Tab-separated table of N, CA and C in Angstrom:
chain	number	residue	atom	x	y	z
A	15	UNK	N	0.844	-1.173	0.000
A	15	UNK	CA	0.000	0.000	0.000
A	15	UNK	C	0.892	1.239	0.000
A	16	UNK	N	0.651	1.966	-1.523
A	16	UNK	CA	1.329	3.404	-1.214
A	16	UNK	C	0.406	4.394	-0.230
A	17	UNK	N	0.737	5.131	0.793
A	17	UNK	CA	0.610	5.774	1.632
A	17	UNK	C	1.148	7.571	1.649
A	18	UNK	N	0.203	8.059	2.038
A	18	UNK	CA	0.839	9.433	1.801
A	18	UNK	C	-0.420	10.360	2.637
A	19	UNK	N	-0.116	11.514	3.786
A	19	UNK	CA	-0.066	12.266	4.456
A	19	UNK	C	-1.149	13.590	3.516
A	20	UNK	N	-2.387	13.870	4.223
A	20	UNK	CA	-3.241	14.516	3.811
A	20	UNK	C	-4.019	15.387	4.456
A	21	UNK	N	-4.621	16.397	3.711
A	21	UNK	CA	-5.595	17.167	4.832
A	21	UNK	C	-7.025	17.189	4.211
A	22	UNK	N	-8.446	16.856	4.746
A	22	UNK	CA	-9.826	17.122	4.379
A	22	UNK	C	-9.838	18.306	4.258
A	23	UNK	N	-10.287	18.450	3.407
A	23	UNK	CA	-10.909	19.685	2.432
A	23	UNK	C	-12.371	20.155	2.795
A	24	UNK	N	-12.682	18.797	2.364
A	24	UNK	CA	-14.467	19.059	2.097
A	24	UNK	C	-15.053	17.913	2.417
A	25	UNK	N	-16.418	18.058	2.536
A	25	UNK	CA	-17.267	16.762	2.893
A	25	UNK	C	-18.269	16.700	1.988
A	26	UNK	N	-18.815	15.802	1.792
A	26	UNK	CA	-19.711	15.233	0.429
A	26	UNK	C	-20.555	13.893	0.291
A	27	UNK	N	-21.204	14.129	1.387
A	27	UNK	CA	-21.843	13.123	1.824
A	27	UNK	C	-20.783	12.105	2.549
A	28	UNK	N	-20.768	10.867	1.888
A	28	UNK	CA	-20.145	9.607	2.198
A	28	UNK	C	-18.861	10.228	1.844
A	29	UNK	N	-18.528	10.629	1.335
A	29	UNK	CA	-17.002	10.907	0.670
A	29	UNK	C	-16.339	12.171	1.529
A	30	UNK	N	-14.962	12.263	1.345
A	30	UNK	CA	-14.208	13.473	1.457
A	30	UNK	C	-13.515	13.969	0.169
A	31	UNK	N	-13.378	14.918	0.605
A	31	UNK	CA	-11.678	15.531	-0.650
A	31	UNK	C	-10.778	15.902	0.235
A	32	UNK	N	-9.809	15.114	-0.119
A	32	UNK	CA	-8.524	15.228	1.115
A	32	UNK	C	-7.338	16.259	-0.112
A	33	UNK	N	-6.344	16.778	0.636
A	33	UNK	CA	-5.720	17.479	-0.527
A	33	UNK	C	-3.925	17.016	-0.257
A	34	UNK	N	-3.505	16.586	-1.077
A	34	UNK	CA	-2.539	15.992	-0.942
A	34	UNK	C	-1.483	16.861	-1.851
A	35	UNK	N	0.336	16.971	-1.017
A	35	UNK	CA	0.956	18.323	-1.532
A	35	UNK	C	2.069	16.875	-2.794
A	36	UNK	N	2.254	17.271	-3.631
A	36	UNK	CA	3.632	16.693	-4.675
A	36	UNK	C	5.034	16.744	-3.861
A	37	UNK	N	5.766	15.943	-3.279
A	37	UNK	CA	6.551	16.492	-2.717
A	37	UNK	C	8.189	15.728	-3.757
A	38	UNK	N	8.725	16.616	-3.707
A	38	UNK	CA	10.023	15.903	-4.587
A	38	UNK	C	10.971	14.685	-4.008
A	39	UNK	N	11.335	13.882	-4.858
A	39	UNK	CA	12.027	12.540	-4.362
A	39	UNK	C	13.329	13.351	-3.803
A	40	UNK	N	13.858	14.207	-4.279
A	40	UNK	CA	15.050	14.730	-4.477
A	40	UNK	C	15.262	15.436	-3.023
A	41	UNK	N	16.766	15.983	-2.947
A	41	UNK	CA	17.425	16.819	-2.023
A	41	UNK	C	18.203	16.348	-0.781
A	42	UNK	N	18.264	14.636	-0.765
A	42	UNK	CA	19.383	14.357	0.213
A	42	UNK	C	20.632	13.554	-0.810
A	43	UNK	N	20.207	13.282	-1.708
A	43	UNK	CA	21.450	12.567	-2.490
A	43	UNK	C	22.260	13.633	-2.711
A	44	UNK	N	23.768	12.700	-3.489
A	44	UNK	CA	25.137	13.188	-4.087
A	44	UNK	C	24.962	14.312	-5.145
A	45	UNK	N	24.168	14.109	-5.909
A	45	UNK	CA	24.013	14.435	-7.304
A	45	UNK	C	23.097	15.865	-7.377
A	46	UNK	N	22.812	15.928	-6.100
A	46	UNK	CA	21.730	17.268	-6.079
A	46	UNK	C	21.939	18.827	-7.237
A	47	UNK	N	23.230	18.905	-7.936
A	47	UNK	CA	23.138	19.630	-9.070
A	47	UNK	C	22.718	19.381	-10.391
A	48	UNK	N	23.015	17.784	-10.700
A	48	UNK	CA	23.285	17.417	-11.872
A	48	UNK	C	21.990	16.587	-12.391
A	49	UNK	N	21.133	16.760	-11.296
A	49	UNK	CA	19.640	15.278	-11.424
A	49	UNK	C	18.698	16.411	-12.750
A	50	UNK	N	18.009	15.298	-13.056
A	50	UNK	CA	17.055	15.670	-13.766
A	50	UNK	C	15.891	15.910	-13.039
A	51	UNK	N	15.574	14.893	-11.724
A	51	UNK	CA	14.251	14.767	-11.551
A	51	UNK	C	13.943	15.968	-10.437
A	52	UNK	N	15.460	16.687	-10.173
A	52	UNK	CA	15.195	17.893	-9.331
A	52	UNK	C	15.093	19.307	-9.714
A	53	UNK	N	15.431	18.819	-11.035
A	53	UNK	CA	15.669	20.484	-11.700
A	53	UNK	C	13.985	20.421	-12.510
A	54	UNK	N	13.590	19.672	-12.633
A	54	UNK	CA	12.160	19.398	-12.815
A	54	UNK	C	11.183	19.396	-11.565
A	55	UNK	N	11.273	18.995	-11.057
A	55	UNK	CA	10.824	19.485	-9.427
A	55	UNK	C	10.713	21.039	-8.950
A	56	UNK	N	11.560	21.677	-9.440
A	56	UNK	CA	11.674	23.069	-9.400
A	56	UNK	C	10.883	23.671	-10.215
A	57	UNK	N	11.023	23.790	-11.669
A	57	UNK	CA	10.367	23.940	-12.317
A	57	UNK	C	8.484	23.782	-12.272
A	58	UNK	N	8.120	22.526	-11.991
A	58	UNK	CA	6.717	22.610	-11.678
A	58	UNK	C	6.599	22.760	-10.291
A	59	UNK	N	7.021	22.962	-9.370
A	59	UNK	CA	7.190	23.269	-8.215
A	59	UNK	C	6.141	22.134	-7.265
A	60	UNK	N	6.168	22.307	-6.047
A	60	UNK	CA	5.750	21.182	-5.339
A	60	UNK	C	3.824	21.627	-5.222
A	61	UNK	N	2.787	21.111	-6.338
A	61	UNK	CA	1.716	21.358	-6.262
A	61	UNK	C	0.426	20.464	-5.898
A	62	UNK	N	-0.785	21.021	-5.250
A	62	UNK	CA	-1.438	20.150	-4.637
A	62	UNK	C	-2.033	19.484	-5.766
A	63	UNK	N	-3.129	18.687	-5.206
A	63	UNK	CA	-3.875	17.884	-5.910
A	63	UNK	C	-5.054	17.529	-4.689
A	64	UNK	N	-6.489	17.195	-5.154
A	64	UNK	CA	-7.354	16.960	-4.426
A	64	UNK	C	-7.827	15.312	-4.858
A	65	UNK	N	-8.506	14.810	-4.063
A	65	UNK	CA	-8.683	12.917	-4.281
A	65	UNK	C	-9.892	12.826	-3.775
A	66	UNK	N	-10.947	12.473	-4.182
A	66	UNK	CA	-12.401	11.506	-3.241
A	66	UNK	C	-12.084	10.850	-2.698
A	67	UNK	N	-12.444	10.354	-0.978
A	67	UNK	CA	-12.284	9.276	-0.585
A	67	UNK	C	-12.983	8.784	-0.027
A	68	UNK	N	-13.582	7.712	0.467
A	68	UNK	CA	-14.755	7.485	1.001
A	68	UNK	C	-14.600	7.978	2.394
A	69	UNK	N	-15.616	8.614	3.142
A	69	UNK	CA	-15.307	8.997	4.482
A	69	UNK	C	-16.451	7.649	5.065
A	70	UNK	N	-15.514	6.701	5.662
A	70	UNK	CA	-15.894	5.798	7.022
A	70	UNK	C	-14.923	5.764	7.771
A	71	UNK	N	-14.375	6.833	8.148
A	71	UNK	CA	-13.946	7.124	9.258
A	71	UNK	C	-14.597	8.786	10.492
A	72	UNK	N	-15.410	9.178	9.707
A	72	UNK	CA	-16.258	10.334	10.293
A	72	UNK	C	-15.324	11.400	10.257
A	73	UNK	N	-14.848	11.706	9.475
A	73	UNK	CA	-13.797	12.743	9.141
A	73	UNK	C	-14.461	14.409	9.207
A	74	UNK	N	-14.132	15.357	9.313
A	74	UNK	CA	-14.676	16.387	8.646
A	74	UNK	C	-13.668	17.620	8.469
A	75	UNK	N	-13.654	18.819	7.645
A	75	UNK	CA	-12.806	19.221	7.290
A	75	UNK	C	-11.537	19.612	8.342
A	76	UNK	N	-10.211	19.844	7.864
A	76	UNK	CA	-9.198	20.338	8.304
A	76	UNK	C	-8.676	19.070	9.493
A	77	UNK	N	-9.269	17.552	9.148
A	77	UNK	CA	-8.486	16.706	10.007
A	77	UNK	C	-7.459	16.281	8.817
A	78	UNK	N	-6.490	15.893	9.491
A	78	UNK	CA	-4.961	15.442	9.107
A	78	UNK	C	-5.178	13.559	9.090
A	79	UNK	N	-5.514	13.357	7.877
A	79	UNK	CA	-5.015	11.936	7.594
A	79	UNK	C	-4.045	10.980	6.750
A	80	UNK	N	-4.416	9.519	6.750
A	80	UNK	CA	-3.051	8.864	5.801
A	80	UNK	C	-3.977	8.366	5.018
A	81	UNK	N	-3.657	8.226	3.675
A	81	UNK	CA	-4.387	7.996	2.470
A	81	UNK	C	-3.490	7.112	1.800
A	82	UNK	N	-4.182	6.136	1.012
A	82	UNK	CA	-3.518	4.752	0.475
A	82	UNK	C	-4.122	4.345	-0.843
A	83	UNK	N	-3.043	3.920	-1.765
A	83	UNK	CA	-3.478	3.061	-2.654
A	83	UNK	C	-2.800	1.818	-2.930
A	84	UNK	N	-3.467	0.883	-3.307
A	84	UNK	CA	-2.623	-0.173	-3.560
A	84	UNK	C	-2.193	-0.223	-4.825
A	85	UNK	N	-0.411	-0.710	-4.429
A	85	UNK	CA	0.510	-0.517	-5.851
A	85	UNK	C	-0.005	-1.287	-6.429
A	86	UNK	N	-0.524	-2.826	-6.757
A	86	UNK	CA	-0.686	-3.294	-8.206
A	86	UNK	C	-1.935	-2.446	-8.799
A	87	UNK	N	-2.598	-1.879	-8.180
A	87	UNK	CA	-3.796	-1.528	-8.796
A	87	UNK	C	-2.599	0.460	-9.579
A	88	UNK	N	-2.012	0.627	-9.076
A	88	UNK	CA	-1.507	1.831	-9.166
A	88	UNK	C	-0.213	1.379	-10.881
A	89	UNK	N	0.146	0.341	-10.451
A	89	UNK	CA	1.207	-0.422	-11.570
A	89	UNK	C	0.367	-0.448	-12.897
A	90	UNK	N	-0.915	-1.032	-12.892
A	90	UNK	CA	-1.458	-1.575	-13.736
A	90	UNK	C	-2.023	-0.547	-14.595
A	91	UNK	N	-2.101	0.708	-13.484
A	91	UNK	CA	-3.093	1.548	-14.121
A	91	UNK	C	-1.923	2.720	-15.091
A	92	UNK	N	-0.787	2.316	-14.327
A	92	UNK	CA	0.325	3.279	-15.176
A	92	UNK	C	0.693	2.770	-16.674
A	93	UNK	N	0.639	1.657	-16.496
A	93	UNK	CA	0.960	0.309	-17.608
A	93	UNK	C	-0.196	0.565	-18.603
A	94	UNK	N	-1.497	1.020	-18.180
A	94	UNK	CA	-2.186	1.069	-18.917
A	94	UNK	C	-2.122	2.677	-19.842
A	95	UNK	N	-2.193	3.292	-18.801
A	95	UNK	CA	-1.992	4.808	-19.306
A	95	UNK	C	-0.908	5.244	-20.098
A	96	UNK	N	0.395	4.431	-19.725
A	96	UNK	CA	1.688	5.140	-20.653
A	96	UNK	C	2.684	4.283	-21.255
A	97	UNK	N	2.369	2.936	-20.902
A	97	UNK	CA	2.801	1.904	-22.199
A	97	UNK	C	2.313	0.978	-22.923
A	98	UNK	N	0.866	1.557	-22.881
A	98	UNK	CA	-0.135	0.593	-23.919
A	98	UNK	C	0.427	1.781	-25.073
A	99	UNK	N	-0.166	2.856	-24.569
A	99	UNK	CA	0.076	4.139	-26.143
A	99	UNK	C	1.319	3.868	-26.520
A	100	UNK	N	2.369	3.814	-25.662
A	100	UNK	CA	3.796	3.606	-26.768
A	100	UNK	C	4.318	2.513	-27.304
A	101	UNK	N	3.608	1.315	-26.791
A	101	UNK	CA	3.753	-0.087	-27.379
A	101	UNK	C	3.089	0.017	-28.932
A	102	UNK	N	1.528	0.675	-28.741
A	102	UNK	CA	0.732	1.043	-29.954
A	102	UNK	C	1.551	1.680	-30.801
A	103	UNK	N	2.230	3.017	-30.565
A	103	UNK	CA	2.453	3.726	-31.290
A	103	UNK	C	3.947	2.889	-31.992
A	104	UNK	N	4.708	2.378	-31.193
A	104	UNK	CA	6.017	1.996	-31.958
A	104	UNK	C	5.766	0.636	-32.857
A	105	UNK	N	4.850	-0.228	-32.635
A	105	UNK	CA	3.955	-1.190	-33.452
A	105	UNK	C	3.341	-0.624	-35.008
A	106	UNK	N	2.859	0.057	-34.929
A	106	UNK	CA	2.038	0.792	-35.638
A	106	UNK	C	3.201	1.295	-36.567
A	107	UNK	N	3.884	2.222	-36.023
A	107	UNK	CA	4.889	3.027	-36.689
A	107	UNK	C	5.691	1.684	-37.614
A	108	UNK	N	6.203	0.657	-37.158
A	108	UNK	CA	6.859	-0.091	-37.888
A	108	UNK	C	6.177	-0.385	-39.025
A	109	UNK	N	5.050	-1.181	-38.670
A	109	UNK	CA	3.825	-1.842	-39.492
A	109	UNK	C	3.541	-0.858	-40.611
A	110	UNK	N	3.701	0.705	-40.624
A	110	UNK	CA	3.713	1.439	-42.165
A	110	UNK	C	4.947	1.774	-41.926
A	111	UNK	N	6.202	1.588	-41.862
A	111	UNK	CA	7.424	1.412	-42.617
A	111	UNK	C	7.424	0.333	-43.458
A	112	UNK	N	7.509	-0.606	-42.829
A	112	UNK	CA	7.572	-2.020	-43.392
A	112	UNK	C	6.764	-1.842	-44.737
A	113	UNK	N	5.226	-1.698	-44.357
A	113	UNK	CA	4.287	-1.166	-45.891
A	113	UNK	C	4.767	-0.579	-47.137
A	114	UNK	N	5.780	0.977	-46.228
A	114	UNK	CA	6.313	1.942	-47.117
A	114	UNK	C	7.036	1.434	-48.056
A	115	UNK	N	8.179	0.356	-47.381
A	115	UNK	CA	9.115	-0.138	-47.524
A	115	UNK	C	8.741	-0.803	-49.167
A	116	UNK	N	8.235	-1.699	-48.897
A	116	UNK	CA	7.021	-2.745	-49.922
A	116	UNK	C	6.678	-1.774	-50.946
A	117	UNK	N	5.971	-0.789	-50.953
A	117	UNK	CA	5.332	-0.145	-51.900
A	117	UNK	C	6.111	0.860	-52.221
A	118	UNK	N	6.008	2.023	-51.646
A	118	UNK	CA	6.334	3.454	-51.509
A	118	UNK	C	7.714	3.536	-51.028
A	119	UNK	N	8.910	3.575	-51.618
A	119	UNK	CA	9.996	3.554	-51.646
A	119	UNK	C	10.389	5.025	-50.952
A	120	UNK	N	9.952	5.742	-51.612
A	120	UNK	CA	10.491	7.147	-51.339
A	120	UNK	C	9.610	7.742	-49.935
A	121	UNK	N	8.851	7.603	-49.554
A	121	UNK	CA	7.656	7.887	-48.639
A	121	UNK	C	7.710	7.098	-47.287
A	122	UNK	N	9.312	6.514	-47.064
A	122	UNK	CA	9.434	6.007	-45.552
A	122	UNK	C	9.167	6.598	-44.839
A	123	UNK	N	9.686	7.674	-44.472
A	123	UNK	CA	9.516	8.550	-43.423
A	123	UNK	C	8.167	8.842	-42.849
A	124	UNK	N	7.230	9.344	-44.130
A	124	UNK	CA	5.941	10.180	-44.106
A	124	UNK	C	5.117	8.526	-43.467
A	125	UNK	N	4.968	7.420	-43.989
A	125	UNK	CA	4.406	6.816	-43.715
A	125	UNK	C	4.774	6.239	-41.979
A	126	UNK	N	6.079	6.345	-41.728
A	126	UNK	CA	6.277	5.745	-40.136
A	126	UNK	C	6.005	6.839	-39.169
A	127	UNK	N	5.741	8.248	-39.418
A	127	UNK	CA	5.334	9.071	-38.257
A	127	UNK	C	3.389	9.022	-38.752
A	128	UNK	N	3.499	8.763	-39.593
A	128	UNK	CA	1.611	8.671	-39.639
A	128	UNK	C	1.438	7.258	-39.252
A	129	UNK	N	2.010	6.386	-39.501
A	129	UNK	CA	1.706	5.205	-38.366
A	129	UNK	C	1.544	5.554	-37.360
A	130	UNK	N	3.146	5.910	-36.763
A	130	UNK	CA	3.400	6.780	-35.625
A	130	UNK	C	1.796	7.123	-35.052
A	131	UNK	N	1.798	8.083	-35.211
A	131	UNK	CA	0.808	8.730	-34.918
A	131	UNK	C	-0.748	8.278	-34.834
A	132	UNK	N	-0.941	7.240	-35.518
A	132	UNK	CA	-2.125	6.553	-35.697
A	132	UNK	C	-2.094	5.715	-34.726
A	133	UNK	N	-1.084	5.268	-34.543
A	133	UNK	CA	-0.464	4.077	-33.402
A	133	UNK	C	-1.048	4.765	-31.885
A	134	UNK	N	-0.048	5.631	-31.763
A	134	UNK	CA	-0.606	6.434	-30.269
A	134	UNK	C	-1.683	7.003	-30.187
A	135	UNK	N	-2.320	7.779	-31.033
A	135	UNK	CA	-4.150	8.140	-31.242
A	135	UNK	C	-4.871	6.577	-30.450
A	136	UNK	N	-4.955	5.692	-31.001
A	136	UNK	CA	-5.459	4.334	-30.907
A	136	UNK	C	-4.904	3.479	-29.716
A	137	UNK	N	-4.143	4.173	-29.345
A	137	UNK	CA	-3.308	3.537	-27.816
A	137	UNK	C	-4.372	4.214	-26.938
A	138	UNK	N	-4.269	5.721	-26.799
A	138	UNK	CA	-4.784	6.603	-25.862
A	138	UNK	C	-6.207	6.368	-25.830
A	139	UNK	N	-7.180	6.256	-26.938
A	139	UNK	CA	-8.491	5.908	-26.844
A	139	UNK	C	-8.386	4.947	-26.145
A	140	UNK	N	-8.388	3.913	-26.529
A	140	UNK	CA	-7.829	2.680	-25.726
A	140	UNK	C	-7.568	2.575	-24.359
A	141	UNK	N	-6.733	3.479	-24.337
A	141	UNK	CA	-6.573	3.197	-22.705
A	141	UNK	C	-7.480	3.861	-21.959
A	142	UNK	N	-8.000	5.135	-22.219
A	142	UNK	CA	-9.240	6.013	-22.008
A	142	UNK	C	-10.491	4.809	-21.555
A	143	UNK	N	-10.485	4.313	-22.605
A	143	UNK	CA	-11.432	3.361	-22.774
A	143	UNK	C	-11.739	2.117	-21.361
A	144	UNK	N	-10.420	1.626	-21.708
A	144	UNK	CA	-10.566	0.481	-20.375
A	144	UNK	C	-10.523	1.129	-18.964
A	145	UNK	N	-9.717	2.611	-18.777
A	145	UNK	CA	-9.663	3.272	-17.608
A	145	UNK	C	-10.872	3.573	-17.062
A	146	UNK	N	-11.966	4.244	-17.765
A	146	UNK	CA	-13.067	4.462	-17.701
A	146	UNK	C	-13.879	3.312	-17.214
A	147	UNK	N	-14.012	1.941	-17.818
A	147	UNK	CA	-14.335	1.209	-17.145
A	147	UNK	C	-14.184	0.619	-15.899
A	148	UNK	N	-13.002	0.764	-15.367
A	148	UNK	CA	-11.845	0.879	-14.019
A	148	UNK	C	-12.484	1.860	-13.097
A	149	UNK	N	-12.645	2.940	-13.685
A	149	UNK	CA	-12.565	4.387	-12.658
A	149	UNK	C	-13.310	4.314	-10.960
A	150	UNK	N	-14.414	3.546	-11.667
A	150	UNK	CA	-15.085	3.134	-10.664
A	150	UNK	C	-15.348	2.091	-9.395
A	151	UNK	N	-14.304	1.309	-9.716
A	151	UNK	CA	-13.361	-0.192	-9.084
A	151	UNK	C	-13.361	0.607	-7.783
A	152	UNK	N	-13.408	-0.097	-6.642
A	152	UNK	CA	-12.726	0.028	-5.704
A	152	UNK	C	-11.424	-0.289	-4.988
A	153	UNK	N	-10.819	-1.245	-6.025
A	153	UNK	CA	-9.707	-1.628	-6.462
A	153	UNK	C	-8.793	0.111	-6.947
A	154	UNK	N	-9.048	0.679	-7.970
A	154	UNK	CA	-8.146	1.706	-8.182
A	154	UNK	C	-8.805	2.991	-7.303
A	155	UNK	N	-9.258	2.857	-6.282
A	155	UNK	CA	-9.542	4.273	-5.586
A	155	UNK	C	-9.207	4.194	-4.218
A	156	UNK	N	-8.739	5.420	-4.200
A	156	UNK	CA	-7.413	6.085	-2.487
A	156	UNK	C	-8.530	5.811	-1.499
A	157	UNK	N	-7.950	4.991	-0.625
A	157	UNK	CA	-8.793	4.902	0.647
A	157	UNK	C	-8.196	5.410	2.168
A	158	UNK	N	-8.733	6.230	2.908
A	158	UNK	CA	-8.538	6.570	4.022
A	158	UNK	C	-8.097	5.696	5.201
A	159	UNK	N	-6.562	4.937	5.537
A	159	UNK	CA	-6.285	4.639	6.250
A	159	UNK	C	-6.657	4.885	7.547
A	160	UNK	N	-6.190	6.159	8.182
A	160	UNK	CA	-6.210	6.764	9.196
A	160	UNK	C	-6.110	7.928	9.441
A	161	UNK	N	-6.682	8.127	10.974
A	161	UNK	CA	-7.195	9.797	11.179
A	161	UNK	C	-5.909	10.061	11.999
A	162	UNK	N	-5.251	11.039	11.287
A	162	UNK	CA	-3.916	10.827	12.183
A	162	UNK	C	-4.370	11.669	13.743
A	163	UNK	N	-3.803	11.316	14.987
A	163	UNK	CA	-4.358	12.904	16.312
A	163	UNK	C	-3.618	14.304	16.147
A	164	UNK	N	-3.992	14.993	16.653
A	164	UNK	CA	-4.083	16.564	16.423
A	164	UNK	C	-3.070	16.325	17.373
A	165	UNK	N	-1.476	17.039	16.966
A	165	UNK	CA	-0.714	17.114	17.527
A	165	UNK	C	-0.467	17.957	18.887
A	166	UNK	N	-0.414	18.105	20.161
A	166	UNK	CA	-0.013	18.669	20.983
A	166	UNK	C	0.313	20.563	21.344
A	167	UNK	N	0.989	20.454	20.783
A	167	UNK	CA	1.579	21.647	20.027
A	167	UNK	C	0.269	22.923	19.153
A	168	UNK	N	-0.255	22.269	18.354
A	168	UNK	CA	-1.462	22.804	17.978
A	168	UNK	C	-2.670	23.052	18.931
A	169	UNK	N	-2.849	22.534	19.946
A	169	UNK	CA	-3.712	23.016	20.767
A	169	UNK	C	-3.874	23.937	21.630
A	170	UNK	N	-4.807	24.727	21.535
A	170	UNK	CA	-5.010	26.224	22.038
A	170	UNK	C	-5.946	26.193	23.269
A	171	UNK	N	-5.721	26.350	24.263
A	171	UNK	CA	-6.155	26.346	25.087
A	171	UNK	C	-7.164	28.072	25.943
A	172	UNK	N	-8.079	28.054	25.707
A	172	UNK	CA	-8.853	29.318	26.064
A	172	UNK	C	-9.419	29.671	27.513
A	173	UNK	N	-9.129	30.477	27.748
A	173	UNK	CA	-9.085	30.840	29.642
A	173	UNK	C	-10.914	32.045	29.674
């Protein structure tokens, strides 16, 4: 179970919106000048994102919880989203070279980026497609571990 640190937003009947911050992998390693994935980190900077979750835990706004998904359902769904389209598209792309090749001698090129391209069009529907059927799984949706307690420190005490 991936796990990750959240705050309620909102309430919505049965559900919450918890809001969860991007936080970068980066900043204790060696390499901290030379990384890619930090100088990109910077660039889009560390931004929220909001999630439905079912509230059975009686949550209501501004409590601090842990929110979870499970990795195969998280694997599968990446697999689906960003290497069905490029499996499609580099399939595809060959399949009118090869054609070009056969027929159209001079017209390699034009024909392997319009594969290309036909390839990944037909990936992305595709995956659209089966995701959509998914969306609604309880299998691919963040569930509310736990209500973390209101730390110490935060409590205000009124005389």
């Amino acid at each position: 179970m991936l796990e990750d640190q959240s705050t309620v937003v909102g309430c919505e009947g049965e559900y919450v919106w918890v809001q969860t911050q991007r936080k970068s992998s980066c900043g204790n390693c060696s390499v901290k000048g030379g990384c890619g994935t930090q100088l990109l980190s910077k660039v889009m900077g560390n931004k929220v994102s909001q999630v439905k979750c079912l509230n059975d835990k009686q949550l209501k706004t501004g409590d601090q919880v842990i929110i979870g998904i499970d990795e195969n359902a998280l694997l599968s769904g990446s697999f689906i989203v960003y290497f069905l389209p490029l499996l499609l598209m580099l399939v595809f792309g060959g399949l009118a070279l090869g054609l070009a090749q056969l027929f159209f001698t001079d017209l390699n090129d034009l024909f392997a980026v319009a594969g290309s391209a036909a390839g990944l069009i037909i990936g992305l529907r595709y995956a659209d497609k089966i995701t959509s059927n998914k969306k609604n799984s309880s299998q691919y949706q963040p569930v509310v571990l736990k209500k973390l307690s209101v730390p110490s420190h935060s409590i205000h005490l009124r005389l």
